Coordinates of C-alpha atoms in Angstrom, one line a residue:
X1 CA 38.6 20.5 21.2
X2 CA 36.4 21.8 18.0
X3 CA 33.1 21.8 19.7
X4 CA 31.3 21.0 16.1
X5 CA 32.8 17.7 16.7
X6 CA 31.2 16.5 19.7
X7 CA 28.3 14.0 19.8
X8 CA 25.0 14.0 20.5
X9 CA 24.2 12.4 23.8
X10 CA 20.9 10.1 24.4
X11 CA 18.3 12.1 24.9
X12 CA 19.0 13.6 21.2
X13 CA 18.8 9.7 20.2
X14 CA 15.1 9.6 19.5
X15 CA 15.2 12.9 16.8
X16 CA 17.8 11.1 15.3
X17 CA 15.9 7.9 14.6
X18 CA 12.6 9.9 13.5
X19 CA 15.0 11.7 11.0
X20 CA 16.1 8.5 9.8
X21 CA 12.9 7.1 9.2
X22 CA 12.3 10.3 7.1
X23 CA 14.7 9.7 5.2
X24 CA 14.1 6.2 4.4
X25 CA 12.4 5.3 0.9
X26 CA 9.0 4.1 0.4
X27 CA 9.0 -0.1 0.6
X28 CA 8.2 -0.5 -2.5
X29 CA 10.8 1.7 -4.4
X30 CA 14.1 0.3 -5.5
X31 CA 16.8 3.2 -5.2
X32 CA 18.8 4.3 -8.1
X33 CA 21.9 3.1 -7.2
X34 CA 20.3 -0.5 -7.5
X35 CA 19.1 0.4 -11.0
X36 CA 22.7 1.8 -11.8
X37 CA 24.1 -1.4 -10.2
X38 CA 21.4 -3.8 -11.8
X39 CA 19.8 -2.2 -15.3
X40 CA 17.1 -4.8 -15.6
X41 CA 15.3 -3.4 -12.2
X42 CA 14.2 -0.4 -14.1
X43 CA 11.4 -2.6 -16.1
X44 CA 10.1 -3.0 -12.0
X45 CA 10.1 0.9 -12.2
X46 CA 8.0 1.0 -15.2
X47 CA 5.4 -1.8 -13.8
X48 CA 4.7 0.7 -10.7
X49 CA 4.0 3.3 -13.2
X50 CA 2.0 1.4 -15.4
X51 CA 0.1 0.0 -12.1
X52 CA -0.4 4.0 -10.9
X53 CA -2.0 4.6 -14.0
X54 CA -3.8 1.8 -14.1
X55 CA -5.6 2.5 -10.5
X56 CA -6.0 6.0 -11.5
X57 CA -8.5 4.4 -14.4
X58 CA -9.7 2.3 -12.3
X59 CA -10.6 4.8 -10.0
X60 CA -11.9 7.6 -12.7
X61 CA -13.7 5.1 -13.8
X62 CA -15.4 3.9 -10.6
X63 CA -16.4 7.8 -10.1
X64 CA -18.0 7.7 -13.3
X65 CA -19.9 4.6 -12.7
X66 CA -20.9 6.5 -8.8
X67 CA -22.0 9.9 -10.7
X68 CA -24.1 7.6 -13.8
X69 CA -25.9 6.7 -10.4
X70 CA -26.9 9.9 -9.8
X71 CA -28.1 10.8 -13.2
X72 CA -31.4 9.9 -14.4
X73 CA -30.5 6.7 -17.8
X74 CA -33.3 6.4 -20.3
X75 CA -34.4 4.0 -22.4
X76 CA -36.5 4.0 -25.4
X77 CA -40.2 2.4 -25.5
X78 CA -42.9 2.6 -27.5
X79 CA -46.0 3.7 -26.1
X80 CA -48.9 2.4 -28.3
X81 CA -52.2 3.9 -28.7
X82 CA -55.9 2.7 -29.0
X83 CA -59.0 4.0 -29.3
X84 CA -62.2 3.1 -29.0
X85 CA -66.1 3.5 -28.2
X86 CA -68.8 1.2 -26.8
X87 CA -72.4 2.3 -27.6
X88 CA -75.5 2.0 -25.2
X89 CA -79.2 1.9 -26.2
X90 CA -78.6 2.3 -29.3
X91 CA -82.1 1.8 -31.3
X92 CA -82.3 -0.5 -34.2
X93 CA -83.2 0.8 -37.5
X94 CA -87.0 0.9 -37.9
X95 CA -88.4 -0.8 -41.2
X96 CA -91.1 0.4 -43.5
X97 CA -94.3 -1.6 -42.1
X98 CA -92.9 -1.0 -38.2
X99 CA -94.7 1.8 -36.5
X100 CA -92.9 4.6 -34.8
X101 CA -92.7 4.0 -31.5
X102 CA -93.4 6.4 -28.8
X103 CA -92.8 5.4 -25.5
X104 CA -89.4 6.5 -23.8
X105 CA -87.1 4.1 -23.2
X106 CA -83.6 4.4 -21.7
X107 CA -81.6 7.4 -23.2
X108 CA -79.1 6.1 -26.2
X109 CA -75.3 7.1 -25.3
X110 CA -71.8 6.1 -26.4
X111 CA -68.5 6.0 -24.2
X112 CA -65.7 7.1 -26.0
X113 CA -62.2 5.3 -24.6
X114 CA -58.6 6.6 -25.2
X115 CA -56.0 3.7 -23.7
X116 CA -52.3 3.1 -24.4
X117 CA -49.7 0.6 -23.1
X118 CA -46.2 -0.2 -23.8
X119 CA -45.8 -2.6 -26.4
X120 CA -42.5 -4.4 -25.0
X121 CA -43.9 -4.2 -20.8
X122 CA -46.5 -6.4 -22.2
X123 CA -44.9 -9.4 -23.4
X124 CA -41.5 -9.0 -21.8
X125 CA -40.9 -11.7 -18.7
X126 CA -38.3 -9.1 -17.4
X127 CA -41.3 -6.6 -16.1
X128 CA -43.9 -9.7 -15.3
X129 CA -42.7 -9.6 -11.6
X130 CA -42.4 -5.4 -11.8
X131 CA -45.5 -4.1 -8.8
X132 CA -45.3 -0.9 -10.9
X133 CA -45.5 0.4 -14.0
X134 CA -46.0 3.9 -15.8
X135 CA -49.9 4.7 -16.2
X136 CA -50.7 5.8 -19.8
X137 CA -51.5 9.6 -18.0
X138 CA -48.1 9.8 -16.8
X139 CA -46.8 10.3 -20.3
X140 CA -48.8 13.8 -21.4
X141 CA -48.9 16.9 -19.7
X142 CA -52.4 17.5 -20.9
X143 CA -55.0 15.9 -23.0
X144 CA -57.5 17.4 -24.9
X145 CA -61.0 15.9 -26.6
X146 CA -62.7 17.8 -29.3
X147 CA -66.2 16.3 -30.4
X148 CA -67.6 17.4 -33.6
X149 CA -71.3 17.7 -32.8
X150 CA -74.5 19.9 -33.7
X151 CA -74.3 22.5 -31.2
X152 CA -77.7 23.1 -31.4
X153 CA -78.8 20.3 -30.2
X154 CA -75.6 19.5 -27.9
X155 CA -74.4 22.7 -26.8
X156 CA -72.1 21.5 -23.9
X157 CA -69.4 18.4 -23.6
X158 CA -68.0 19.1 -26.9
X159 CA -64.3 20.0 -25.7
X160 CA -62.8 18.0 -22.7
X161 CA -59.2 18.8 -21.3
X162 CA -57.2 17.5 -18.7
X163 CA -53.9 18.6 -17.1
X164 CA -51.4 16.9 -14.9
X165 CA -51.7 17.9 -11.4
X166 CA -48.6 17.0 -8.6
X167 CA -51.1 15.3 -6.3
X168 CA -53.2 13.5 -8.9
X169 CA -53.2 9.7 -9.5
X170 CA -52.3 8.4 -12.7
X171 CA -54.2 6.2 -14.8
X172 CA -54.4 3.5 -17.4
X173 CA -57.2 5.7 -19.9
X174 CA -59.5 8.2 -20.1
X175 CA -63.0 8.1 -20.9
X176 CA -65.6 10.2 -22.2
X177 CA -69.6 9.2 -21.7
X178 CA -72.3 11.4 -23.6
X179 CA -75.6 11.1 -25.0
X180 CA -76.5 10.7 -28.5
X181 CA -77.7 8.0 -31.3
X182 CA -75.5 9.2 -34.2
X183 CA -72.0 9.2 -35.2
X184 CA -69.2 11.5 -33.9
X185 CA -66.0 12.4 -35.7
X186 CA -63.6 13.4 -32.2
X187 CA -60.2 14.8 -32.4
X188 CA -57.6 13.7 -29.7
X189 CA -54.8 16.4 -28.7
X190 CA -51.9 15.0 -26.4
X191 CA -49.4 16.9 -25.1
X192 CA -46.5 14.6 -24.2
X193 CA -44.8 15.1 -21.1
X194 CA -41.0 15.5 -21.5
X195 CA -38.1 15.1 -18.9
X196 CA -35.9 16.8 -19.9
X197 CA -38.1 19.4 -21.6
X198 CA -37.6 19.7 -25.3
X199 CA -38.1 22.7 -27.2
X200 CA -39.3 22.6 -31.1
X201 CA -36.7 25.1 -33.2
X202 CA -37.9 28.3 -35.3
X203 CA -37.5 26.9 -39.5
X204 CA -34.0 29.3 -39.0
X205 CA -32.6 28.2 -36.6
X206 CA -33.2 24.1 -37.6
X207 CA -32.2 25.0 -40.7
X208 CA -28.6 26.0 -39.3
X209 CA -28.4 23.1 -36.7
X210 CA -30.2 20.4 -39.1
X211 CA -32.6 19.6 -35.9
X212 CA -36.2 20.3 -35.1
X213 CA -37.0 19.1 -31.5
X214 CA -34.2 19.2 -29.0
X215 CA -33.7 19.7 -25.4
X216 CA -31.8 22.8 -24.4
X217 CA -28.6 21.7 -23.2
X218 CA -28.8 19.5 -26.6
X219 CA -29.3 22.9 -28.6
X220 CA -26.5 24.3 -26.9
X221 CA -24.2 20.9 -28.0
X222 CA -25.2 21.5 -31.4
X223 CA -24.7 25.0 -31.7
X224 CA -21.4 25.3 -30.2
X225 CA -20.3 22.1 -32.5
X226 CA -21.0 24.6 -35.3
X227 CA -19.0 27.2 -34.2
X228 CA -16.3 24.7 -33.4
X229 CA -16.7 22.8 -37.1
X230 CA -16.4 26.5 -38.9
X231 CA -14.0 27.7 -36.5
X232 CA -16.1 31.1 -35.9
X233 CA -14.4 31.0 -32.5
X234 CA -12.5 34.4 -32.0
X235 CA -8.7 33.5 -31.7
X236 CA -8.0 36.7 -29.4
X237 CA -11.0 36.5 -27.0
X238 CA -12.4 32.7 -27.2
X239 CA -15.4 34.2 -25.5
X240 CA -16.6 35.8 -28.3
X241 CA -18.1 34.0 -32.0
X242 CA -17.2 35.7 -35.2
X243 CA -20.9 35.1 -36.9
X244 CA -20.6 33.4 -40.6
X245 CA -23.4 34.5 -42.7
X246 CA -26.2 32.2 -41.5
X247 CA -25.6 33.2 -37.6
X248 CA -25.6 36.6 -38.8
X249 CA -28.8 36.2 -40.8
X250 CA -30.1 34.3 -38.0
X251 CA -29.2 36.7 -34.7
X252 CA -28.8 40.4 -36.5
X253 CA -25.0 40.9 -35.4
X254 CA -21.9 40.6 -36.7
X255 CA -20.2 38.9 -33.2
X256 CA -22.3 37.7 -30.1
X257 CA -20.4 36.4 -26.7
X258 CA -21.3 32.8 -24.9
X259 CA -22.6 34.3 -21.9
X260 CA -25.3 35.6 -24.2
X261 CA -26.2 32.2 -26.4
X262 CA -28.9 30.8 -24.1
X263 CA -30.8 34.4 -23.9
X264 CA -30.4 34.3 -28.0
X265 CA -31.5 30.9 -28.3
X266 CA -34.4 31.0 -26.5
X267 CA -36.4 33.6 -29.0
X268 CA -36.3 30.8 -31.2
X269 CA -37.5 28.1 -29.1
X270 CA -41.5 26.9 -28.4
X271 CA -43.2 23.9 -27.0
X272 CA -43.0 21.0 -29.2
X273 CA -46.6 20.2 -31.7
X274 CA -49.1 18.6 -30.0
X275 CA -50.3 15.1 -31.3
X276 CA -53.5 14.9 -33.1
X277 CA -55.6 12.0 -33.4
X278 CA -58.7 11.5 -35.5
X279 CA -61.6 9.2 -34.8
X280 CA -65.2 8.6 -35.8
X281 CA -67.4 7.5 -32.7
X282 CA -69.6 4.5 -34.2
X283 CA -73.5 3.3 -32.7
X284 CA -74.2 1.1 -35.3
X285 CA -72.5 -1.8 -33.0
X286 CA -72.2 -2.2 -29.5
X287 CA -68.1 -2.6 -29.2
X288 CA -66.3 -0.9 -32.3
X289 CA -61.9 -0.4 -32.0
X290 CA -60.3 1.9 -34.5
X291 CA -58.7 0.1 -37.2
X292 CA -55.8 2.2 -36.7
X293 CA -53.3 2.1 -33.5
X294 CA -50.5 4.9 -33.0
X295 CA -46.8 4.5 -31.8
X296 CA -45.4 7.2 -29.7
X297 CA -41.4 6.9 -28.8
X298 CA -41.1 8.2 -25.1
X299 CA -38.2 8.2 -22.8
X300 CA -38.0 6.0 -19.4
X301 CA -35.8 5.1 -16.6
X302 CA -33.9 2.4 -16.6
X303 CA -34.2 0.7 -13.2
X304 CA -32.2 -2.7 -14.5
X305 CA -29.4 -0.8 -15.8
X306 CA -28.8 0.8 -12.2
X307 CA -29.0 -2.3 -10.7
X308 CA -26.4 -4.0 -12.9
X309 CA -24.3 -0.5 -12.1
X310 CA -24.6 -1.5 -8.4
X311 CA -24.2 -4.9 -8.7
X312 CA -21.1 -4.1 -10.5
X313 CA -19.7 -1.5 -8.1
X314 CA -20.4 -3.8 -5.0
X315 CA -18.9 -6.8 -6.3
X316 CA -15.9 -5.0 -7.6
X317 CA -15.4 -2.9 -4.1
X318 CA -12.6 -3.7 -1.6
X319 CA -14.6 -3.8 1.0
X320 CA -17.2 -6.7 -0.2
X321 CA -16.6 -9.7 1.5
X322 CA -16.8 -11.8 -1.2
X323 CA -14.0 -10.1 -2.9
X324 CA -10.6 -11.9 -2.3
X325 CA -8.7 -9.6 -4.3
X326 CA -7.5 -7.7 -1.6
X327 CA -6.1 -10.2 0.4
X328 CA -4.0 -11.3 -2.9
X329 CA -3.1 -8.5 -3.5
X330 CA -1.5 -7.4 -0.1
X331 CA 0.2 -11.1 0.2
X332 CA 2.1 -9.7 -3.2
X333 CA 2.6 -6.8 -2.2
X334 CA 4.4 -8.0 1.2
X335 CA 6.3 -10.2 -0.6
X336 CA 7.4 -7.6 -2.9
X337 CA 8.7 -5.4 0.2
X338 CA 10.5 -8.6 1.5
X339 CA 12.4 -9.0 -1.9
X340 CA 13.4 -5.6 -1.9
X341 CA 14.5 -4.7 1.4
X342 CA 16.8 -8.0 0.5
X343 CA 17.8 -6.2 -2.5
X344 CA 18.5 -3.3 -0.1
X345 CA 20.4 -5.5 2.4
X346 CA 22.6 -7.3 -0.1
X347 CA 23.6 -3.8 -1.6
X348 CA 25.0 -2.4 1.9
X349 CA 26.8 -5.5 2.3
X350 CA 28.4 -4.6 -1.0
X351 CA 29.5 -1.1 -0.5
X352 CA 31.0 -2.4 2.8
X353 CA 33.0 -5.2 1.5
X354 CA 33.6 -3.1 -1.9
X355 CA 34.7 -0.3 0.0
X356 CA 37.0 -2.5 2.0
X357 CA 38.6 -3.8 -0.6
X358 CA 39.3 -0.4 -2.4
X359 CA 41.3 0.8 0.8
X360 CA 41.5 -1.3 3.8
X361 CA 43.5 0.6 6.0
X362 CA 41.3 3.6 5.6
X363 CA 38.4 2.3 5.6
X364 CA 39.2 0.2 8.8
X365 CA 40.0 4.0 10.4
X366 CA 36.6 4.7 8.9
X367 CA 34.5 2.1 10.6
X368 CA 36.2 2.4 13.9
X369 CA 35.8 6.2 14.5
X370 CA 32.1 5.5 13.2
X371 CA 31.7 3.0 15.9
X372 CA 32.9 5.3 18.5
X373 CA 31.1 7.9 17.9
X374 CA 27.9 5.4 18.1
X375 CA 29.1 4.3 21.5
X376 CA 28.9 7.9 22.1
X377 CA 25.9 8.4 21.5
X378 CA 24.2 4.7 23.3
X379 CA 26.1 5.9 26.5
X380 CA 25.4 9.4 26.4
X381 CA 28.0 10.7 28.9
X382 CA 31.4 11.2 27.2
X383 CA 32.2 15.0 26.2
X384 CA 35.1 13.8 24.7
X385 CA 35.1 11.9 21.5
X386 CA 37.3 8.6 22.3
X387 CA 38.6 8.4 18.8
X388 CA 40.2 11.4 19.2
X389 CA 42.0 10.5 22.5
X390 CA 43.6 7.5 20.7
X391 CA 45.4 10.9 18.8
X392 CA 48.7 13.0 19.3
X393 CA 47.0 15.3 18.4
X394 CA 44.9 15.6 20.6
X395 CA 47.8 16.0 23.6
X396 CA 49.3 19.0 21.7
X397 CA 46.7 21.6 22.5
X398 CA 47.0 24.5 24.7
X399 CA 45.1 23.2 27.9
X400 CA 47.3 20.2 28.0
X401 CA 49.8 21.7 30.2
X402 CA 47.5 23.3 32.4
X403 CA 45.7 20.4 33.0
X404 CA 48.9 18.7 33.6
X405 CA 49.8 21.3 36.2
X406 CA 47.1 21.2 38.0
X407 CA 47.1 17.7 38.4
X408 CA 51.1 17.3 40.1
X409 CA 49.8 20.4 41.9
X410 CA 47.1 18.2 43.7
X411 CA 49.6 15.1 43.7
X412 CA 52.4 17.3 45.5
X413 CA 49.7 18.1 47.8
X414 CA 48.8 15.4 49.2
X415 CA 52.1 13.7 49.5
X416 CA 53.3 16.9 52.1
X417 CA 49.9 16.3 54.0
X418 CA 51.0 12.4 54.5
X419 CA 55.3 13.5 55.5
X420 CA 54.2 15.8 58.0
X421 CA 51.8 13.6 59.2
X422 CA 48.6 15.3 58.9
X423 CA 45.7 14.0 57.1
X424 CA 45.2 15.2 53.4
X425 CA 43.2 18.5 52.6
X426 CA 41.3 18.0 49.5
X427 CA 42.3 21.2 47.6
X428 CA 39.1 21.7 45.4
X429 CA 39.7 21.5 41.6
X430 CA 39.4 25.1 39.8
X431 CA 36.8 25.6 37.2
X432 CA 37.1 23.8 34.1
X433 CA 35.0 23.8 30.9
X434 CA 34.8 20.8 28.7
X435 CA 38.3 18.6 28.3
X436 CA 39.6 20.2 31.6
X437 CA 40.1 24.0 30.3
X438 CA 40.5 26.2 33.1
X439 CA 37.8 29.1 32.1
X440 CA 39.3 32.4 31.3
X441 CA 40.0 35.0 34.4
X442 CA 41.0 31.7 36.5
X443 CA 44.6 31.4 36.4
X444 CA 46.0 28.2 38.3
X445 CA 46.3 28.3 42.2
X446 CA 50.1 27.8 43.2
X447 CA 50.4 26.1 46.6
X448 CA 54.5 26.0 46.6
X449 CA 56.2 28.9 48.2
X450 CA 57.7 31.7 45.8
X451 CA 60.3 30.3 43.8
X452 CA 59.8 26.8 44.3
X453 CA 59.4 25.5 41.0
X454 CA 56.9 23.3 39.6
X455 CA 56.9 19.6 40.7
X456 CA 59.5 20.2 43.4
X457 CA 59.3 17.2 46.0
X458 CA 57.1 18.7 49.2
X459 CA 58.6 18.7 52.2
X460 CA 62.6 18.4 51.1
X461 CA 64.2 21.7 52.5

């Protein structure tokens, strides 16, 4: 027998069913030969890849929702400006008849005030409930008070400075005291505190990237938009920029790299202008505002827009436990996979009757050898395929007659043992491999006297 046509036997079962289920297509996947059999399941085809794509946006766009998160989102304000001075002691005017007079009285002095509030914080009902809100300091870096004053007779407290410190408290103002019954013209110098710094540009280099204050990564954006606009990028080594005349002009060389932009940049860059605000202090009156207030744009977080971001990402999570949608969503998808592995059921039972009905006869010879060899393999002790014994074939082979030999041999035996009235020696079988082969170098064991020939009755002489 061909050995590469023997079965597996049970303990090989289990392999075989773990190779099966590797085999098997995903649930949700109809098989080609359904589309071939059935055109109109291809649009189910093209709804699982629009639906892949679809989570795949979903997703991207749930990451960049998470990273927006992590990155600091500013809002415009307006920060708006007063100032103003109350004066102390102050002496009325003295008339013509009134007599000088010359007893000291309490020194006169003025207290100059610089304040500043957001104009929308202080109306808006949104930020009525807010514990917190940005001091007027928290804005500048420094601030800087210059009093125009006799120095003579006042020669110190004319210049007052202040600079943020990391442990210092902010606050809502400043405010200045000092001694004197006359006017003061005062110049205010703030230095606004940016986040993310910003740089004021050289009168070259704004003239090139039509810009004057800018923070460095947004230098960068414009700068490489330039290059990209005028198509200065070299087309053999993208690294490098083929200068035009103004970026020639502007850096002394005909070609400059990337990796050396932000080192070249940076020779034209310096701190933004300070802002510079002029006021008179006034001691004819005991409370006097400046007519004048100043807006100042600045830059805040925007703590409701990360709320709505969380809001939005919690409610729209699988795992909230408000959110039904995944419930729906696996019911569908369950009866999805019922509907196709019907699909998949009512195909096989196709084939089997379609293939019947092509060639019965063959396909009956088919489906019973495919049984046997199942039975085979559920029973596990057979070496000899049972289709094969149903064969002629399979009694023509060379170990036939040997085994047939062997087998009147023992017969022959047993019936001389029972004529001569002894009991029955059991003649032990020779070697045999698989389908009673006697191995090779074994020849059969002849128990009949020389000459007798083969299936000669025992016991007649």
């Amino acid at each position: 027998m061909d050995p590469s046509r023997k079965r597996s036997s049970a303990p090989d079962l289990p392999m075989l069913v773990a190779k099966a289920k590797r085999k098997r297509p995903n649930d949700n996947q109809i098989s080609s030969k359904i589309e071939a059999i059935v055109p109109e399941s291809k649009l189910y085809t093209e709804l699982l890849e629009f639906e892949k794509k679809l989570d795949a946006t979903i997703m991207r766009k749930r990451l960049d929702l998470q990273e927006t998160l992590n990155k600091p989102v500013k809002t415009k304000r307006t920060l708006r400006i007063f100032i103003s001075n109350l004066s102390h002691d102050q002496e009325t005017p003295e008339s013509d008849d009134d007599e000088p007079r010359l007893d000291s009285g309490p020194t006169p002095s003025w207290t100059l005030k610089v304040e500043g509030r957001l104009v929308d914080e202080a109306n808006a009902s949104a930020y009525k409930n807010r514990q917190t809100s940005r001091k007027f300091s928290s804005f500048f870096r420094s601030v800087m008070i210059e009093l125009d004053r006799d120095s003579n007779l006042y020669p110190n407290g004319n210049f007052v400075e202040w600079h943020k410190s990391a442990n210092q408290a902010d606050v809502d103002g400043f405010e200045i005291k000092r001694h004197g019954d006359e006017n003061v013209k005062v110049k205010v110098i703030l230095h606004v505190d940016n986040s993310p710094e910003r740089f004021k540009l050289s009168p070259e280099l704004a003239d090139v990237l039509a810009i004057d204050v800018e923070t460095r990564p947004g230098i960068m954006m414009a700068l490489w938009q330039y290059i990209k606009f005028h198509q200065l990028q070299d087309p053999e080594d993208k690294r490098n920029i083929n200068c035009d005349h103004k970026l020639a002009t502007l850096f002394g060389q005909p070609k400059i790299s990337f990796p050396a932009l932000p080192e070249l940049i940076g020779r034209f860059l310096s701190p933004p202008d300070p802002i510079v605000l002029e006021y008179t202090v006034r001691v004819d009156k005991p409370y006097h505002l400046s007519s004048h207030c100043y807006d100042l744009d600045v830059e805040l977080d925007d703590p409701t827009f990360k709320s709505k971001i969380s809001n939005l990402l919690s409610s729209t999570s699988l795992n909230a436990a408000n959110n039904t949608l995944p419930k729906q969503i696996h019911v569908q998808d369950e009866q999805i996979m019922q509907y196709i592995q019907s699909m998949q059921n009512s195909k096989t039972k196709r084939d089997f009757l379609l293939r019947f009905a092509n060639d019965p006869a063959d396909f009956l010879d088919r489906w019973v050898a495919s049984q046997s060899r199942d039975l085979e393999v559920i029973l596990g002790e057979s070496h000899v395929n049972l289709e094969e014994q149903r064969r002629a074939d399979f009694y023509n082979q060379q170990w036939v007659n040997e085994a047939v030999f062997h087998y009147m041999t023992a017969k022959n035996q047993k019936k001389l043992q029972e004529l001569l009235g002894g009991h029955p020696q059991p003649v032990p079988p020779p070697p045999q491999q698989q389908g009673g082969v006697p191995p090779a170098g074994h020849p059969p064991q002849h128990p009949f006297p020389p000459g007798m020939a083969p299936g000669h009755p025992g016991g007649r002489f």
